[in-house]
Amino acid sequence: MVAQRFRTRFAPSPTGYLHVGGLRTALYNYLFVKKMKGDFVLRIEDTDRSRRVEGAQQNLLKTLEWAGIVPDESPERGGDFGPYIQSERLDIYKKYCDELLEGKYAYYCFATSEELEENRQLQLKQGLQPKYNRKWLPEEMGGSMPSSEIRKKMEQGAPYVIRMKVPDYVSVWFEDIIRGPVEFDSSTIDDQVLMKSDGFPTYHFASVIDDHLMEFTHIIRGEEWLPSMPKHLLLYEFFGWEPPRFAHLPLLLNPDRSKLSKRQGDVAVEDYIQKGYSAEAIINFVAMLGWNEGEGTEQEVYSLEQLVERFSLERVGKAGAIFNVDKLNWLEKQYIKNRSADRIIQAIKPLLIGELEKRPTEMPESVITSDSYLEQVIDLMRERVGFEHEFVTFSPYFFFDPETYEEEGVRKRWTADTNTLLREFVTILASLEVFSAEAIELELKAFVAPRGLKAAALIHPLRILCSGVSFGPSLYHMLEVLGKDAVIRRISRGIETVVCVA
Ligand code: GLU
């Protein structure tokens, strides 16, 4: 027996941004198939012309690339990667639809939207589940419409759709990889439209045709597509095709267990990118939305390569997965803690240079943009920032002299003597030959002890004058990084401005 090559696809509709749920679908398809050394294919489902959004496709591609989920195939276009695009495959759908018409699995329907709506209201009033009333089902297919009527409409050029005829009494079932056996009663299934009046196929039709022609072995998608399964399975049966295997992923939920919605937070991957989350953290986070490695594993931080190795659909749960942003924030911090300084420097330097263009600084630019200076800032701030960009924005005092001083800090930390003490201490700092954290600490302690003061009497005011705020990394190390010139300048200037208000 020849081993089957596994193939999966991500089939987004370009209706705007990439939803985090969409990213999870793409990721699970990717992880599953890469583990099996198979192909991951991208297909753009753009047959709903009314929902098309300009630029959405490019956006999707860009976001997937950012996430590192790169599709494999260069379909139909000799080498360069380009996704399959359904709107370029209309002839194919037409051909297969003609086959269904011929085999009497499908029929023309000329019902107007007003008629359909009227019918729907009537059924709702009768407490029935709305379904097409089969007015246009031809006599020869068991309906009541004479073929002469159908021909007449055709000749008039009246607009029509093509519907599939759902057999009356069959039960449709399949075995979902995540959910086990699922069964549907065909009496609840509508005669689904396959071709719309604009000549475009519906999602249901185009996706079944393509999933077959593109030889996908596994269809992995969101739970919202589960109710469509009977229509899809019937189409496979009409054509005599063997269906692929299916896995329907659990819903994403807000922490209050309601369906994940924009109202409770961001749902577009782009929003998270814009806030500064890294691809590694997002991928790691999204992977855990429904999957875990199993009992006995404490591991929570996974690289994409590790996920490929460890992922399995058997360990995806049925229950809704809670989207907890705190977890994402925690993961982001873990990644920052472990990221190489070089990589962080590469990311933050352009940002810093942008800031320096907007705002003058008294710090020597060649120093504060140097790798060695940035490396020291990163060492000090690694544990404190939530995002990479915060190496620049969270502690601007490494790059700019403070312009204001936190009022509350001043109120709490200044006594009538503080400025006098600082004035004396700054001369000691100025005389230091080696401006190191150790040396500063020794001098500070030697300065306060004989005066019967605690180190805090100077530590806090020094921090406020040198950084503008009352929190931050170890003061001594911070002063060392800032360097003697900046520290002396900032203290001297600060004591001119800050007065004791106690
Ligand atoms: N175009 C559908 C979507 O936007 C794809 C569903 C499927 O994977 O079959 O989610």
Coordinates of C-alpha atoms and ligand atoms in Angstrom, one line a residue:
M1 CA 0.0 0.0 0.0
V2 CA 1.3 3.4 -0.9
A3 CA 1.2 5.8 2.1
Q4 CA -1.2 8.7 1.5
R5 CA 0.3 12.1 1.5
F6 CA -1.6 14.3 4.0
R7 CA -3.0 17.6 2.7
T8 CA -4.9 20.3 4.6
R9 CA -6.1 23.7 3.7
F10 CA -7.0 27.0 5.2
A11 CA -9.9 28.5 3.3
P12 CA -10.6 32.1 4.5
S13 CA -13.1 34.4 3.0
P14 CA -11.5 37.8 2.3
T15 CA -14.1 39.8 4.2
G16 CA -11.7 41.9 6.2
Y17 CA -9.2 41.1 8.9
L18 CA -8.0 37.7 10.1
H19 CA -9.9 36.7 13.2
V20 CA -8.0 35.0 16.0
G21 CA -10.3 32.0 15.5
G22 CA -9.2 32.0 11.8
L23 CA -5.6 32.0 12.9
R24 CA -6.2 29.1 15.1
T25 CA -7.8 27.2 12.3
A26 CA -4.9 28.0 10.0
L27 CA -2.4 27.0 12.8
Y28 CA -4.1 23.6 13.6
N29 CA -4.2 22.7 9.9
Y30 CA -0.6 23.7 9.6
L31 CA 0.6 21.8 12.7
F32 CA -1.4 18.7 11.9
V33 CA -0.1 18.4 8.4
K34 CA 3.5 19.5 9.0
K35 CA 3.8 16.8 11.6
M36 CA 2.9 14.3 8.9
K37 CA 5.3 16.0 6.4
G38 CA 2.3 16.8 4.2
D39 CA 1.1 20.0 2.4
F40 CA -0.6 23.0 3.8
V41 CA -2.6 24.9 1.2
L42 CA -4.2 28.3 1.2
R43 CA -7.5 28.9 -0.7
I44 CA -9.2 32.2 -0.9
E45 CA -13.0 31.8 -0.8
D46 CA -14.2 34.9 -2.5
T47 CA -17.4 33.8 -4.2
D48 CA -19.6 36.0 -2.0
R49 CA -19.2 39.1 -4.0
S50 CA -21.3 41.2 -1.7
R51 CA -18.9 40.6 1.2
R52 CA -15.6 41.2 -0.6
V53 CA -13.3 43.8 1.0
E54 CA -10.6 45.4 -1.0
G55 CA -7.1 44.5 0.3
A56 CA -8.4 41.8 2.6
Q57 CA -6.6 39.1 0.7
Q58 CA -3.2 40.8 0.9
N59 CA -3.8 41.4 4.5
L60 CA -4.5 37.8 5.2
L61 CA -1.3 36.7 3.4
K62 CA 0.7 39.3 5.3
T63 CA -0.7 38.2 8.6
L64 CA -0.1 34.5 8.0
E65 CA 3.4 35.3 6.9
W66 CA 4.0 37.3 10.0
A67 CA 2.8 34.3 12.1
G68 CA 5.2 32.0 10.3
I69 CA 2.4 29.8 8.9
V70 CA 3.6 29.7 5.3
P71 CA 1.5 27.8 2.7
D72 CA 3.3 25.3 0.6
E73 CA 1.7 25.1 -2.8
S74 CA 2.3 27.1 -5.9
P75 CA -0.9 26.0 -7.6
E76 CA -1.6 26.4 -11.2
R77 CA 1.0 29.1 -11.6
G78 CA 4.4 27.6 -12.3
G79 CA 6.5 28.2 -9.3
D80 CA 5.6 31.4 -7.5
F81 CA 3.4 31.0 -4.5
G82 CA -0.1 32.2 -5.0
P83 CA -3.1 30.8 -3.2
Y84 CA -6.0 29.2 -5.0
I85 CA -8.6 31.8 -5.7
Q86 CA -12.2 30.6 -6.1
S87 CA -13.4 33.5 -8.3
E88 CA -10.8 32.3 -10.9
R89 CA -12.3 28.8 -11.0
L90 CA -15.9 29.6 -12.1
D91 CA -15.7 27.3 -15.1
I92 CA -14.9 24.3 -12.9
Y93 CA -17.9 24.9 -10.6
K94 CA -20.2 25.3 -13.6
K95 CA -19.0 22.1 -15.1
Y96 CA -19.7 20.1 -11.9
C97 CA -23.0 21.9 -11.5
D98 CA -24.1 20.8 -15.0
E99 CA -23.2 17.3 -14.0
L100 CA -25.6 17.5 -11.0
L101 CA -28.4 19.0 -13.1
E102 CA -28.0 16.2 -15.6
G103 CA -28.0 13.5 -13.0
K104 CA -31.2 15.1 -11.5
Y105 CA -29.4 15.9 -8.2
A106 CA -30.0 19.6 -8.7
Y107 CA -32.7 21.9 -10.3
Y108 CA -33.3 25.4 -11.3
C109 CA -35.3 27.7 -9.0
F110 CA -36.8 30.9 -10.1
A111 CA -38.3 32.0 -6.8
T112 CA -37.9 35.7 -6.2
S113 CA -36.5 36.9 -2.9
E114 CA -39.9 38.4 -1.9
E115 CA -41.5 35.0 -2.5
L116 CA -38.8 33.3 -0.4
E117 CA -39.3 35.7 2.4
E118 CA -43.1 35.3 2.3
N119 CA -42.6 31.6 2.5
R120 CA -40.2 31.9 5.4
Q121 CA -42.6 34.1 7.4
L122 CA -45.4 31.7 6.8
Q123 CA -43.4 28.7 8.1
L124 CA -42.2 30.7 11.1
K125 CA -45.8 31.5 11.9
Q126 CA -46.7 27.8 11.7
G127 CA -43.9 27.0 14.1
L128 CA -41.9 25.3 11.4
Q129 CA -38.2 25.5 10.7
P130 CA -38.0 27.7 7.6
K131 CA -37.0 25.7 4.5
Y132 CA -37.4 26.2 0.8
N133 CA -40.9 25.0 -0.2
R134 CA -39.7 23.2 -3.4
K135 CA -42.1 25.1 -5.6
W136 CA -39.7 24.8 -8.5
L137 CA -38.8 21.2 -8.0
P138 CA -39.6 19.7 -11.5
E139 CA -42.2 17.0 -11.9
E140 CA -39.7 14.5 -13.2
M141 CA -37.7 14.9 -9.9
G142 CA -40.8 14.2 -7.8
G143 CA -41.9 17.9 -7.6
S144 CA -44.9 19.6 -9.1
M145 CA -43.4 22.1 -11.6
P146 CA -44.0 21.1 -15.2
S147 CA -41.0 21.3 -17.4
S148 CA -42.8 23.6 -19.8
E149 CA -43.0 26.3 -17.0
I150 CA -39.3 25.9 -16.4
R151 CA -38.5 26.2 -20.1
K152 CA -40.7 29.3 -20.4
K153 CA -38.8 31.1 -17.6
M154 CA -35.6 30.2 -19.2
E155 CA -36.6 31.6 -22.5
Q156 CA -37.7 34.8 -20.8
G157 CA -34.2 35.1 -19.3
A158 CA -35.6 35.2 -15.8
P159 CA -32.9 35.1 -13.0
Y160 CA -32.5 31.7 -11.3
V161 CA -30.4 29.8 -8.8
I162 CA -29.5 26.2 -8.8
R163 CA -30.5 24.1 -5.8
M164 CA -29.5 20.7 -4.7
K165 CA -32.3 18.2 -4.1
V166 CA -31.9 16.8 -0.6
P167 CA -33.2 13.2 -0.6
D168 CA -36.3 12.9 1.6
Y169 CA -35.5 10.1 4.0
V170 CA -31.9 9.5 4.6
S171 CA -29.8 9.9 7.6
V172 CA -26.5 11.4 7.1
W173 CA -23.6 10.7 9.5
F174 CA -19.9 10.9 9.7
E175 CA -17.2 10.4 12.2
D176 CA -15.6 13.6 13.4
I177 CA -12.0 13.3 14.6
I178 CA -12.7 15.5 17.6
R179 CA -16.4 14.7 18.3
G180 CA -16.8 11.1 17.3
P181 CA -19.9 10.0 15.3
V182 CA -22.3 12.8 14.4
E183 CA -25.7 12.1 12.8
F184 CA -28.2 14.4 11.0
D185 CA -31.7 13.8 9.9
S186 CA -32.2 14.8 6.2
S187 CA -35.7 16.1 6.8
T188 CA -34.1 19.1 8.5
I189 CA -31.8 19.9 5.6
D190 CA -32.8 22.6 3.1
D191 CA -32.4 22.3 -0.6
Q192 CA -29.2 24.3 -0.5
V193 CA -28.4 26.8 -3.3
L194 CA -25.4 25.7 -5.2
M195 CA -25.2 28.4 -7.8
K196 CA -26.3 31.9 -7.2
S197 CA -28.1 34.1 -9.8
D198 CA -24.8 36.0 -10.4
G199 CA -23.2 32.8 -11.7
F200 CA -21.0 32.4 -8.6
P201 CA -21.1 29.2 -6.6
T202 CA -22.1 29.2 -2.9
Y203 CA -19.5 28.5 -0.3
H204 CA -21.0 25.0 0.2
F205 CA -20.7 24.0 -3.4
A206 CA -17.3 25.5 -4.2
S207 CA -15.7 24.2 -1.1
V208 CA -16.8 20.6 -1.7
I209 CA -15.7 20.7 -5.3
D210 CA -12.3 22.2 -4.4
D211 CA -11.7 20.0 -1.4
H212 CA -12.1 17.0 -3.6
L213 CA -10.2 18.3 -6.6
M214 CA -7.3 19.6 -4.5
E215 CA -7.2 16.2 -2.8
F216 CA -7.3 17.3 0.8
T217 CA -7.2 14.4 3.2
H218 CA -8.3 16.3 6.3
I219 CA -10.7 19.3 6.7
I220 CA -10.0 21.1 10.0
R221 CA -12.3 24.0 10.6
G222 CA -14.4 25.8 13.2
E223 CA -17.4 24.3 14.9
E224 CA -19.7 26.8 13.2
W225 CA -19.4 24.7 10.0
L226 CA -20.7 21.5 11.7
P227 CA -24.3 22.1 10.7
S228 CA -23.2 22.3 7.0
M229 CA -21.8 18.8 7.1
P230 CA -25.0 17.0 5.8
K231 CA -25.1 19.2 2.7
H232 CA -21.5 18.6 2.0
L233 CA -21.6 14.9 2.6
L234 CA -24.6 14.6 0.2
L235 CA -22.6 16.4 -2.5
Y236 CA -19.8 13.9 -2.1
E237 CA -22.4 11.1 -2.4
F238 CA -24.0 12.7 -5.5
F239 CA -20.6 12.8 -7.2
G240 CA -19.6 9.4 -6.0
W241 CA -16.5 10.9 -4.3
E242 CA -15.0 9.6 -1.1
P243 CA -15.1 12.4 1.5
P244 CA -12.0 13.5 3.4
R245 CA -11.8 13.2 7.2
F246 CA -13.2 16.1 9.2
A247 CA -12.4 17.8 12.5
H248 CA -14.5 20.6 13.9
L249 CA -12.7 22.8 16.4
P250 CA -14.3 24.1 19.6
L251 CA -15.7 27.6 19.8
L252 CA -13.6 30.4 21.3
L253 CA -15.2 31.9 24.3
N254 CA -14.9 35.1 26.3
P255 CA -13.9 34.6 30.0
D256 CA -17.6 34.8 30.9
R257 CA -18.1 31.8 28.5
S258 CA -20.1 33.9 26.0
K259 CA -19.0 33.5 22.3
L260 CA -15.8 35.5 21.7
S261 CA -16.9 38.9 20.5
K262 CA -15.5 42.2 19.5
R263 CA -17.4 43.8 22.3
Q264 CA -15.3 42.2 25.0
G265 CA -11.9 42.7 23.4
D266 CA -9.9 42.6 20.2
V267 CA -10.6 39.7 17.8
A268 CA -8.5 40.7 14.8
V269 CA -4.9 39.4 14.8
E270 CA -3.8 42.7 13.4
D271 CA -5.0 44.5 16.6
Y272 CA -2.7 42.2 18.6
I273 CA 0.2 42.8 16.2
Q274 CA -0.4 46.5 16.5
K275 CA -0.3 46.4 20.3
G276 CA 3.1 44.8 20.1
Y277 CA 2.5 41.1 20.7
S278 CA 5.1 38.9 19.0
A279 CA 4.3 36.1 16.6
E280 CA 5.8 33.6 19.0
A281 CA 3.5 34.5 21.8
I282 CA 0.4 34.7 19.7
I283 CA 1.1 31.4 18.0
N284 CA 1.8 29.8 21.4
F285 CA -1.3 31.3 22.9
V286 CA -3.6 30.4 20.0
A287 CA -2.2 26.8 19.9
M288 CA -3.4 26.4 23.5
L289 CA -7.0 27.5 22.6
G290 CA -8.4 24.0 22.6
W291 CA -5.3 21.9 22.6
N292 CA -3.0 20.7 25.4
E293 CA -0.3 18.2 25.4
G294 CA -1.9 16.1 28.1
E295 CA -1.9 15.2 31.7
G296 CA 1.5 15.4 33.4
T297 CA 2.9 18.1 31.2
E298 CA 3.6 21.4 32.9
Q299 CA 5.1 23.0 29.8
E300 CA 3.3 26.1 28.6
V301 CA 5.9 27.8 26.4
Y302 CA 6.1 26.1 23.0
S303 CA 8.0 27.2 19.8
L304 CA 6.3 26.6 16.5
E305 CA 8.7 23.7 15.9
Q306 CA 7.8 22.1 19.2
L307 CA 4.1 22.5 18.4
V308 CA 4.6 20.8 15.1
E309 CA 6.3 17.9 16.9
R310 CA 3.7 17.6 19.7
F311 CA 0.4 18.6 18.2
S312 CA -2.3 16.0 17.7
L313 CA -6.0 16.4 16.9
E314 CA -6.8 13.7 19.4
R315 CA -5.8 16.1 22.1
V316 CA -8.1 18.9 20.9
G317 CA -11.1 19.2 23.2
K318 CA -14.8 19.5 22.3
A319 CA -15.6 22.1 25.0
G320 CA -15.3 25.8 24.1
A321 CA -11.9 27.3 24.7
I322 CA -11.6 30.4 26.9
F323 CA -9.7 33.3 25.4
N324 CA -7.8 34.7 28.3
V325 CA -5.7 37.8 27.5
D326 CA -3.8 37.5 30.8
K327 CA -2.4 34.3 29.6
L328 CA -1.3 35.9 26.4
N329 CA 0.4 38.7 28.4
W330 CA 2.1 36.2 30.5
L331 CA 3.4 34.4 27.5
E332 CA 4.6 37.6 25.9
K333 CA 6.7 38.3 29.0
Q334 CA 8.2 34.8 28.9
Y335 CA 9.3 35.3 25.4
I336 CA 10.8 38.7 26.2
K337 CA 12.7 37.3 29.1
N338 CA 14.3 34.7 26.9
R339 CA 14.9 36.6 23.7
S340 CA 18.4 37.4 22.6
A341 CA 19.5 41.0 23.2
D342 CA 20.6 41.2 19.5
R343 CA 17.1 40.5 18.3
I344 CA 15.5 43.0 20.7
I345 CA 18.1 45.6 19.6
Q346 CA 17.2 45.1 16.0
A347 CA 13.5 45.6 16.8
I348 CA 13.8 48.6 19.0
K349 CA 16.5 50.6 17.3
P350 CA 14.3 51.9 14.5
L351 CA 11.7 52.8 17.1
L352 CA 14.2 54.7 19.2
I353 CA 15.5 56.5 16.1
G354 CA 11.9 57.5 15.3
E355 CA 11.5 58.9 18.8
L356 CA 14.7 60.8 18.6
E357 CA 13.6 62.4 15.3
K358 CA 10.4 63.7 17.1
R359 CA 12.1 65.0 20.2
P360 CA 15.5 66.4 21.0
T361 CA 17.6 64.8 23.7
E362 CA 20.5 66.0 25.8
M363 CA 21.9 62.5 25.8
P364 CA 24.7 61.8 23.2
E365 CA 22.8 60.1 20.4
S366 CA 25.7 58.0 19.3
V367 CA 25.9 56.5 22.8
I368 CA 22.2 55.8 23.4
T369 CA 21.7 54.2 20.0
S370 CA 24.8 52.0 20.3
D371 CA 24.3 48.3 20.8
S372 CA 26.3 48.3 24.0
Y373 CA 24.1 50.9 25.6
L374 CA 20.9 49.3 24.4
E375 CA 22.1 45.9 25.7
Q376 CA 22.5 47.4 29.2
V377 CA 19.0 48.9 29.1
I378 CA 17.6 45.6 27.9
D379 CA 19.4 43.7 30.8
L380 CA 17.9 46.1 33.3
M381 CA 14.4 46.2 31.9
R382 CA 13.8 42.7 30.6
E383 CA 11.8 41.6 33.6
R384 CA 9.8 44.7 33.7
V385 CA 8.4 45.3 30.2
G386 CA 5.3 43.6 28.8
F387 CA 6.1 44.3 25.1
E388 CA 9.3 44.8 23.2
H389 CA 8.4 48.4 22.3
E390 CA 8.3 49.2 26.0
F391 CA 12.1 49.0 26.1
V392 CA 11.8 52.5 24.5
T393 CA 8.4 53.8 25.7
F394 CA 8.2 52.4 29.3
S395 CA 11.4 53.9 30.5
P396 CA 12.1 57.0 28.2
Y397 CA 14.5 58.3 30.8
F398 CA 17.2 56.1 29.3
F399 CA 17.1 58.3 26.3
F400 CA 15.7 61.6 27.4
D401 CA 16.2 63.8 30.5
P402 CA 13.0 63.9 32.5
E403 CA 10.9 67.0 31.9
T404 CA 8.6 66.5 34.8
Y405 CA 8.8 64.8 38.2
E406 CA 6.1 62.6 39.6
E407 CA 4.3 64.8 42.1
E408 CA 3.2 62.1 44.4
G409 CA 6.7 60.8 44.7
V410 CA 8.1 64.2 45.4
R411 CA 5.4 64.8 48.1
K412 CA 6.2 61.5 49.8
R413 CA 10.0 61.5 49.5
W414 CA 11.2 65.1 50.0
T415 CA 12.0 66.6 53.4
A416 CA 13.3 70.1 54.1
D417 CA 16.9 68.7 54.0
T418 CA 16.6 66.6 50.8
N419 CA 17.9 69.2 48.4
T420 CA 20.9 70.1 50.6
L421 CA 21.8 66.5 50.9
L422 CA 21.5 66.0 47.2
R423 CA 23.7 69.0 46.5
E424 CA 26.4 67.6 48.7
F425 CA 26.1 64.1 47.3
V426 CA 26.2 65.2 43.7
T427 CA 29.8 66.5 44.3
I428 CA 30.8 63.1 45.6
L429 CA 29.3 61.5 42.5
A430 CA 31.1 64.0 40.3
S431 CA 34.4 63.0 41.9
L432 CA 33.9 59.3 41.2
E433 CA 36.5 57.9 38.8
V434 CA 34.7 54.6 38.1
F435 CA 31.0 55.3 37.8
S436 CA 29.8 51.8 38.6
A437 CA 26.7 50.6 40.5
E438 CA 29.0 49.2 43.3
A439 CA 30.9 52.4 43.7
I440 CA 27.7 54.5 43.8
E441 CA 26.2 52.2 46.3
L442 CA 29.3 52.3 48.6
E443 CA 29.4 56.1 48.4
L444 CA 25.8 56.5 49.1
K445 CA 25.9 54.3 52.2
A446 CA 29.0 56.0 53.4
F447 CA 27.3 59.3 53.0
V448 CA 24.0 58.5 54.8
A449 CA 25.4 56.5 57.8
P450 CA 27.3 59.2 59.7
R451 CA 24.2 61.5 59.2
G452 CA 22.0 58.9 60.9
L453 CA 19.9 58.6 57.7
K454 CA 18.7 55.5 55.9
A455 CA 19.8 54.9 52.3
A456 CA 16.2 55.4 51.2
A457 CA 16.5 59.1 52.1
L458 CA 18.6 59.5 49.0
I459 CA 17.6 56.6 46.9
H460 CA 14.1 57.8 46.2
P461 CA 14.9 61.4 45.5
L462 CA 17.8 60.3 43.2
R463 CA 15.5 58.1 41.3
I464 CA 12.9 60.7 40.8
L465 CA 15.4 63.3 39.7
C466 CA 17.1 61.0 37.3
S467 CA 14.1 59.3 35.8
G468 CA 11.1 61.5 36.6
V469 CA 9.2 58.6 38.2
S470 CA 9.3 56.7 41.5
F471 CA 9.6 53.1 40.2
G472 CA 12.1 51.3 38.0
P473 CA 15.0 48.9 38.1
S474 CA 17.8 48.9 40.7
L475 CA 18.8 52.6 41.2
Y476 CA 22.5 51.9 41.3
H477 CA 22.5 50.0 38.1
M478 CA 20.2 52.5 36.5
L479 CA 22.6 55.4 37.4
E480 CA 25.5 53.4 36.0
V481 CA 23.8 52.9 32.7
L482 CA 22.8 56.5 32.4
G483 CA 26.4 57.5 33.0
K484 CA 28.0 60.2 35.1
D485 CA 27.3 63.2 32.9
A486 CA 23.6 62.5 32.6
V487 CA 23.3 61.8 36.3
I488 CA 25.1 64.9 37.5
R489 CA 23.2 67.0 35.0
R490 CA 19.8 65.6 36.0
I491 CA 20.4 65.9 39.7
S492 CA 21.7 69.5 39.5
R493 CA 18.9 70.6 37.3
G494 CA 16.3 68.7 39.4
I495 CA 17.2 70.4 42.7
E496 CA 16.6 73.7 41.0
T497 CA 13.1 72.7 40.1
V498 CA 11.9 70.4 42.9
V499 CA 11.1 72.0 46.2
C500 CA 10.0 70.5 49.4
V501 CA 6.3 70.9 49.8
A502 CA 6.1 69.0 53.1
Ligands
GLU1 N1 -14.6 30.2 3.8 C1 -15.0 29.6 5.0 C2 -14.7 30.5 6.2 O1 -14.5 31.6 6.0 C3 -14.2 28.3 5.1 C4 -14.9 27.2 5.9 C5 -14.2 25.9 5.7 O2 -13.1 25.7 6.2 O3 -14.8 25.0 5.1 O4 -14.5 30.1 7.3

